XYZ file of C-alpha atoms in Angstrom:
482
model
C -28.339 -12.231 -19.234
C -29.804 -14.317 -16.146
C -29.912 -12.780 -13.278
C -27.299 -15.010 -11.707
C -25.099 -13.990 -14.534
C -25.270 -10.435 -13.936
C -23.036 -10.650 -10.903
C -19.936 -12.556 -12.444
C -19.800 -9.986 -15.234
C -20.417 -7.311 -12.941
C -17.084 -8.766 -11.398
C -15.196 -9.106 -14.781
C -16.040 -5.142 -15.599
C -13.728 -4.504 -12.175
C -11.003 -6.788 -13.319
C -10.487 -5.404 -16.401
C -10.834 -1.960 -15.316
C -7.785 -3.174 -13.169
C -6.022 -4.855 -16.435
C -7.278 -1.639 -18.403
C -5.176 0.738 -15.803
C -2.485 -1.487 -16.333
C -2.312 -1.195 -19.953
C -2.809 2.620 -19.733
C 0.378 2.786 -17.305
C 2.756 1.078 -19.894
C 1.297 2.501 -23.052
C 1.358 6.209 -21.511
C 5.453 5.832 -20.110
C 6.378 5.132 -23.787
C 5.865 8.145 -25.197
C 6.926 9.955 -22.131
C 9.924 8.050 -22.042
C 12.153 10.737 -24.259
C 11.159 13.713 -22.141
C 11.566 12.155 -19.513
C 15.475 11.425 -20.267
C 15.620 14.670 -21.549
C 14.649 16.670 -18.125
C 16.355 13.624 -15.732
C 19.325 13.352 -18.057
C 19.282 9.760 -18.398
C 21.904 7.486 -20.787
C 20.137 5.262 -23.387
C 20.799 1.867 -20.459
C 19.335 4.213 -17.700
C 16.177 4.995 -20.228
C 14.957 1.366 -20.682
C 15.605 0.851 -16.612
C 12.545 2.873 -16.302
C 10.514 0.696 -18.385
C 12.460 -2.452 -17.413
C 12.190 -1.572 -13.560
C 8.616 -1.987 -14.024
C 8.458 -5.546 -15.616
C 10.988 -6.835 -13.025
C 9.432 -5.924 -10.160
C 6.311 -7.672 -12.030
C 7.603 -10.671 -13.821
C 10.787 -11.297 -10.232
C 7.401 -11.841 -7.418
C 5.044 -12.857 -10.212
C 5.496 -16.359 -8.772
C 5.394 -15.107 -5.369
C 1.859 -13.326 -6.058
C 0.781 -16.383 -8.073
C 0.664 -18.878 -4.990
C -0.059 -16.089 -2.423
C -3.374 -15.689 -4.276
C -4.041 -19.653 -3.798
C -3.154 -19.153 0.098
C -4.322 -15.776 1.208
C -6.846 -15.932 -0.658
C -7.515 -14.222 -4.394
C -9.949 -11.334 -2.779
C -6.778 -10.244 -0.302
C -4.342 -10.311 -3.128
C -6.183 -8.210 -5.398
C -7.307 -5.178 -2.908
C -3.866 -4.707 -1.631
C -2.100 -4.834 -4.389
C -4.277 -2.263 -5.390
C -4.003 -0.048 -3.311
C -0.362 0.260 -2.971
C -0.524 0.365 -6.626
C -2.362 3.387 -7.253
C -0.062 5.094 -4.648
C 3.437 4.647 -6.063
C 2.199 5.340 -9.664
C 1.467 8.936 -8.600
C 5.023 8.999 -6.393
C 6.596 8.241 -10.042
C 5.357 11.917 -10.887
C 7.851 13.422 -7.756
C 10.711 11.801 -9.290
C 13.405 14.480 -9.662
C 16.474 11.746 -10.322
C 16.499 8.278 -12.156
C 16.535 6.130 -9.415
C 13.639 7.399 -7.763
C 11.833 6.943 -11.050
C 13.099 3.333 -10.704
C 12.624 2.338 -7.665
C 9.244 3.645 -7.757
C 8.051 1.731 -10.756
C 9.924 -1.622 -9.646
C 7.347 -1.262 -6.614
C 4.399 -0.451 -8.709
C 5.533 -3.860 -10.426
C 5.832 -6.130 -7.619
C 2.679 -4.756 -6.490
C 1.212 -5.894 -10.150
C 2.915 -9.183 -9.599
C 0.379 -9.841 -6.777
C -2.582 -8.318 -8.077
C -2.889 -9.620 -12.197
C -2.266 -13.490 -10.874
C -5.214 -12.802 -8.656
C -7.600 -10.939 -11.216
C -6.852 -13.971 -13.368
C -7.415 -16.595 -11.321
C -10.683 -15.308 -9.931
C -11.690 -15.129 -13.321
C -10.248 -18.957 -13.746
C -12.695 -20.088 -10.695
C -15.252 -17.823 -10.977
C -16.803 -18.746 -14.998
C -17.189 -22.534 -15.596
C -14.594 -24.281 -18.339
C -15.554 -23.849 -21.938
C -16.812 -20.809 -24.509
C -17.802 -18.759 -20.842
C -14.866 -18.518 -19.359
C -12.801 -18.382 -22.881
C -14.632 -15.250 -23.490
C -14.408 -13.624 -20.435
C -10.286 -14.040 -20.986
C -10.440 -12.491 -24.196
C -12.324 -9.798 -23.000
C -10.396 -9.403 -19.849
C -7.120 -9.574 -22.521
C -8.412 -6.864 -25.241
C -9.371 -4.688 -21.996
C -5.367 -4.595 -21.681
C -4.970 -3.551 -24.727
C -8.028 -0.910 -24.801
C -5.278 0.676 -22.313
C -2.712 0.508 -23.709
C -4.313 1.985 -26.960
C -5.849 4.976 -24.430
C -2.246 5.276 -23.394
C -0.545 5.338 -26.041
C -2.693 8.894 -26.784
C -3.721 10.231 -23.346
C 0.180 9.701 -22.727
C 0.841 11.516 -25.738
C -1.387 14.574 -25.184
C -0.411 14.108 -20.820
C 3.355 14.368 -22.119
C 2.761 17.594 -23.818
C 1.614 19.326 -21.008
C 4.296 17.492 -18.638
C 5.621 13.894 -18.659
C 4.841 14.226 -14.769
C 0.770 14.516 -15.815
C 1.372 10.644 -16.843
C 2.366 9.416 -13.558
C -0.502 11.721 -11.603
C -3.451 11.123 -14.113
C -4.391 7.643 -13.459
C -5.010 8.049 -9.420
C -8.841 9.218 -9.912
C -9.521 6.339 -12.657
C -7.917 3.607 -10.223
C -9.542 5.040 -6.651
C -12.751 4.363 -8.746
C -11.642 0.680 -9.710
C -10.354 0.187 -5.685
C -14.142 0.898 -4.443
C -15.769 -0.761 -7.215
C -13.849 -3.524 -6.148
C -14.736 -3.925 -2.426
C -18.353 -4.965 -2.638
C -17.543 -7.072 -5.878
C -14.843 -8.886 -5.095
C -15.898 -12.391 -3.898
C -14.880 -13.418 -0.541
C -13.037 -16.941 -0.856
C -14.933 -19.797 0.602
C -12.205 -22.556 1.041
C -11.076 -22.751 4.123
C -7.348 -21.473 4.902
C -4.612 -22.310 7.507
C -4.542 -19.976 10.155
C -0.801 -18.987 9.393
C 0.114 -19.927 5.818
C 3.531 -19.339 4.830
C 4.748 -18.515 1.060
C 8.232 -19.003 -0.488
C 9.680 -15.331 -0.146
C 13.550 -17.008 -0.483
C 12.380 -18.806 -3.473
C 10.745 -15.668 -5.233
C 13.532 -13.691 -3.930
C 16.453 -15.764 -5.306
C 14.356 -16.415 -8.859
C 13.785 -12.677 -8.930
C 17.488 -11.632 -8.565
C 18.635 -14.514 -10.503
C 16.700 -12.649 -13.605
C 17.635 -9.198 -12.784
C 21.471 -10.679 -12.971
C 20.474 -12.025 -16.414
C 18.822 -8.841 -17.884
C 21.953 -7.178 -16.598
C 24.622 -9.420 -18.400
C 22.400 -8.828 -21.644
C 22.239 -4.569 -20.828
C 25.774 -4.113 -20.290
C 27.160 -6.989 -23.359
C 27.928 -4.213 -25.455
C 29.542 -1.411 -23.076
C 30.629 -3.216 -20.173
C 34.478 -5.497 -19.685
C 33.953 -9.003 -20.965
C 34.948 -10.111 -17.110
C 32.591 -8.443 -15.232
C 29.653 -9.686 -18.113
C 30.463 -13.067 -17.095
C 30.926 -12.702 -13.247
C 27.016 -11.279 -14.164
C 26.233 -14.115 -15.834
C 28.065 -16.365 -13.290
C 26.196 -14.931 -10.193
C 22.636 -15.081 -11.907
C 23.698 -19.204 -12.702
C 24.503 -19.205 -8.895
C 21.140 -18.121 -7.771
C 19.436 -20.220 -9.726
C 21.154 -22.831 -8.515
C 20.042 -21.293 -5.058
C 16.556 -21.895 -5.911
C 16.266 -25.108 -7.555
C 18.276 -26.457 -3.597
C 15.176 -24.232 -1.997
C 12.393 -25.136 -3.416
C 13.406 -28.933 -2.766
C 14.032 -28.107 0.667
C 11.227 -25.504 1.668
C 8.174 -26.723 3.157
C 6.051 -24.602 0.922
C 7.639 -24.955 -2.287
C 6.418 -22.727 -5.511
C 4.819 -26.190 -6.312
C 6.671 -25.622 -9.707
C 5.533 -29.515 -10.445
C 2.655 -27.387 -11.909
C 5.634 -27.234 -15.033
C 4.518 -30.751 -16.069
C 1.361 -29.456 -18.127
C 2.945 -29.161 -21.215
C 0.647 -26.198 -23.146
C 1.580 -24.035 -19.960
C 5.103 -24.461 -20.453
C 4.507 -23.326 -24.534
C 2.526 -21.126 -23.918
C 4.581 -20.069 -21.198
C 8.047 -19.799 -23.632
C 5.852 -18.192 -26.094
C 4.371 -15.683 -24.353
C 8.052 -14.699 -23.676
C 9.509 -14.448 -26.955
C 5.871 -13.086 -27.814
C 6.238 -10.302 -25.378
C 9.856 -9.457 -25.646
C 9.852 -8.542 -29.639
C 7.055 -6.266 -29.295
C 8.434 -4.698 -26.349
C 11.571 -4.300 -27.699
C 9.632 -2.846 -31.205
C 7.660 -0.096 -29.717
C 10.983 0.861 -27.151
C 12.914 1.226 -30.634
C 9.835 3.013 -32.602
C 9.375 5.639 -30.083
C 12.759 6.612 -29.883
C 12.731 6.412 -33.616
C 9.972 8.651 -34.242
C 10.638 11.262 -31.765
C 14.090 11.550 -31.159
C 15.076 10.548 -34.343
C 12.642 12.487 -36.917
C 11.506 14.681 -34.524
C 8.289 13.883 -33.949
C 6.006 15.358 -30.820
C 4.853 13.340 -28.167
C 1.326 13.900 -29.162
C 2.483 12.659 -32.922
C 3.838 9.479 -32.104
C 1.011 8.763 -30.122
C -1.514 8.738 -32.130
C 1.056 7.225 -34.625
C 1.047 3.873 -32.793
C -2.043 3.867 -31.987
C -3.020 0.623 -34.757
C -0.580 -1.171 -32.529
C -4.038 -0.665 -29.984
C -5.947 -2.893 -32.646
C -6.621 -5.755 -29.976
C -8.631 -3.543 -28.029
C -11.452 -4.003 -31.022
C -10.547 -7.087 -32.106
C -9.079 -9.467 -28.791
C -13.336 -9.652 -27.538
C -14.981 -9.361 -31.014
C -13.099 -11.307 -33.849
C -10.727 -13.371 -31.747
C -13.459 -15.825 -29.991
C -14.718 -16.522 -33.272
C -11.287 -17.627 -34.473
C -11.192 -19.615 -32.170
C -14.164 -21.386 -31.825
C -13.691 -21.252 -35.758
C -9.579 -22.631 -35.897
C -8.929 -23.897 -32.605
C -6.561 -21.417 -29.822
C -3.371 -23.011 -31.493
C -3.555 -22.057 -35.056
C -5.225 -18.754 -33.415
C -1.841 -17.958 -31.925
C 0.469 -19.399 -35.044
C -1.376 -17.461 -36.830
C -0.809 -13.947 -34.822
C 3.373 -15.049 -34.578
C 2.819 -14.833 -37.910
C 1.784 -11.646 -38.847
C 3.727 -10.239 -35.763
C 7.067 -11.684 -37.842
C 6.011 -10.265 -41.024
C 5.679 -6.594 -39.427
C 8.582 -6.311 -37.642
C 10.328 -7.941 -41.102
C 8.725 -4.847 -43.134
C 10.077 -2.395 -40.700
C 13.457 -3.830 -40.553
C 14.930 -1.460 -44.085
C 13.216 1.520 -41.944
C 14.567 4.787 -43.414
C 15.801 7.902 -42.414
C 12.563 10.017 -44.699
C 10.110 7.261 -44.315
C 6.086 8.003 -44.994
C 3.790 7.406 -42.210
C 1.969 4.934 -45.068
C 5.427 2.798 -44.961
C 5.308 2.548 -41.289
C 1.186 1.268 -40.961
C 1.708 -2.323 -42.211
C 3.763 -3.099 -39.346
C 1.918 -0.981 -36.945
C -0.996 -2.501 -37.450
C 0.175 -6.461 -38.042
C 1.830 -6.480 -34.268
C -1.768 -4.853 -33.468
C -3.607 -7.380 -34.864
C -0.535 -10.087 -33.655
C -1.520 -8.998 -30.056
C -5.206 -9.791 -30.219
C -4.273 -12.980 -31.705
C -1.738 -13.911 -29.370
C -2.301 -12.767 -25.788
C -6.229 -13.705 -24.796
C -5.728 -17.657 -26.361
C -1.809 -17.850 -23.884
C -3.828 -17.040 -21.132
C -6.436 -19.673 -21.978
C -3.878 -22.584 -22.985
C -1.584 -22.106 -20.030
C -4.646 -22.454 -17.186
C -6.819 -24.848 -19.125
C -7.075 -28.371 -16.719
C -5.229 -26.445 -13.759
C -6.811 -27.287 -10.449
C -8.922 -24.408 -8.916
C -6.006 -24.435 -6.248
C -3.307 -23.603 -8.639
C -5.205 -21.679 -10.873
C -3.357 -18.661 -9.172
C 0.540 -20.575 -9.731
C -0.213 -21.066 -13.161
C -1.177 -17.374 -13.851
C 1.960 -16.608 -12.015
C 4.161 -18.412 -14.009
C 2.349 -17.303 -17.797
C 2.593 -13.653 -16.533
C 6.110 -14.396 -15.028
C 7.389 -15.345 -19.033
C 5.197 -12.505 -20.039
C 7.090 -9.565 -18.134
C 10.298 -11.142 -18.446
C 10.459 -10.945 -21.814
C 9.711 -8.186 -22.121
C 13.151 -7.045 -19.683
C 15.224 -8.984 -21.779
C 13.221 -8.208 -24.769
C 14.070 -4.128 -23.733
C 17.741 -4.897 -22.364
C 18.764 -7.121 -25.519
C 17.436 -4.071 -28.078
C 19.079 -1.492 -26.200
C 22.234 -3.367 -26.001
C 22.212 -4.074 -29.686
C 20.983 -0.572 -31.151
C 24.113 0.874 -28.683
C 26.556 -1.115 -30.043
C 25.417 -1.317 -33.240
C 25.101 2.760 -33.967
C 28.502 3.244 -32.070
C 27.896 4.398 -28.951
C 25.288 5.606 -26.144
C 24.134 8.609 -28.610
C 25.114 7.355 -31.577
C 26.779 9.186 -34.128
C 24.335 7.149 -36.861
C 20.992 6.092 -35.060
C 19.355 4.376 -37.799
C 21.629 2.171 -38.054
C 21.220 1.298 -34.381
C 17.792 0.961 -34.908
C 18.398 -0.965 -38.234
C 20.099 -3.728 -36.073
C 17.608 -3.037 -32.751
C 15.085 -4.637 -34.888
C 16.587 -8.287 -35.338
C 15.903 -8.652 -31.928
C 12.365 -8.486 -31.910
C 12.016 -10.292 -35.483
C 14.027 -13.520 -34.312
C 11.915 -13.711 -30.880
C 9.016 -14.042 -32.613
C 10.119 -15.837 -35.449
C 11.362 -19.016 -32.813
C 8.189 -18.566 -31.269
C 6.555 -19.519 -34.385
C 7.979 -22.416 -34.865
C 7.629 -23.826 -30.742
C 4.231 -22.787 -32.284
C 4.345 -24.976 -35.436
C 5.650 -27.749 -33.291
C 3.043 -27.705 -31.168
C 0.617 -27.646 -33.150
C 2.426 -31.383 -34.917
C 2.371 -32.651 -31.512
C -0.880 -32.819 -31.487
C -3.001 -36.171 -31.753
C -5.484 -36.339 -34.389
C -7.650 -38.611 -32.195
C -7.349 -35.703 -29.814
C -8.169 -32.669 -31.854
C -10.846 -30.409 -31.195
C -12.692 -28.818 -34.053
C -14.407 -26.081 -34.792
C -13.564 -24.597 -30.831
C -16.185 -27.904 -29.645
C -15.078 -29.562 -26.374
C -15.321 -33.446 -25.117
C -17.367 -33.582 -21.982
C -17.441 -29.741 -21.161
C -13.758 -29.952 -20.878
C -11.823 -26.483 -21.928
C -8.672 -28.125 -23.448
C -7.868 -25.886 -26.857
C -6.993 -27.283 -29.968
C -3.721 -28.626 -30.929
C -2.032 -28.111 -27.408
C -1.462 -31.327 -26.988
C -2.511 -33.301 -24.104
C -3.026 -32.001 -20.946
C -2.162 -33.290 -17.889
C -3.526 -31.969 -14.415
C -0.682 -30.926 -12.186
C -0.165 -33.399 -9.498
């Protein structure tokens, strides 16, 4: 490594540390859900809000967070939220009521909404377009998978002692990441206006609108039809308000960036894939712990194959991208995910772990092939001043997908199983598994159609790029947002 390259990769290490903690947080919480339900007395609908509260805060404020990174500076929007994230992650372990835990998770999600697009834009603006940036992004996404994998194991071990340690344990490593980030995260060199303004009204309206959409899905299985329709109508009305705000505010979220078809396609596929991924792991944890009676530690080790991307994303995925292009790698990942979910559909009451293993491994490999390449496609050829917003849009789609996937799976499982504590839980699990399967199949169709739209004359072979561009193979033309 050259002397000039050293600071960039040291900075990447710090950014990877932050995203590692995020993956760790999610992985540990998954296996702690049943003990949390038992101690705090949460129903299934309330339990999914422990996860959804985080992803809603994350996804709801992601657009604002991404735009704030562009306006206020990436360093500030990375370090300040990281500090608050550290504090509220620990406060979750002090919760004595369900609403307290959900509130703490929501706040940490909001902090992540500012931190994540800032970190992504630091990479996309700090590394030159091409293989070096692609490798950095794939290492970044692989580190998140590593955090998730270790979180599964650590969460099981910590939960065996007390589920509250799942929230207390990350405090020390988060503090170390923060201290290392202070000297390494560069100051923004571009001049900014003295008092930049951001579209708070737009961010709040779109957040509440999506929150109501998720509530519509969640309550569809058990609430009166009139209430469900009212919630849906309120959500659509707020989306209309959001559009009006964006047209009139002097500092809009600049959604003209959505003219980039690869960004839109990446966002939709990310939403659908994440909906399936989170829905599947939610059902897998409930099946293993509540139906089969496995301990938290046993569940952690059982789900470990889903973290295969921690190894594959920074090693195998870059080679596949160079050989086949981003689009083909993403489609292959979606195909593996669809196969993994389909194999788990006939789950039985006495399934051996050998019967479950192929699905868990295929889902882990799929994540390695999809997550990083989607980030590359979404941010390719986006102006430096809008990299934060582009990352925010992608992460918004991903987090809303997680929230909607959890809600849809919970609704289907509850109604098919015969109630909140179903008499026939296995029937509910099987029905719920249809949601991730259908979501990833739709994403696969979108990916295939995107490949067919590619112009043969502009195809990029073997990962090579013309004139130093980082345009991914098979994504169609990418235009710089105006």
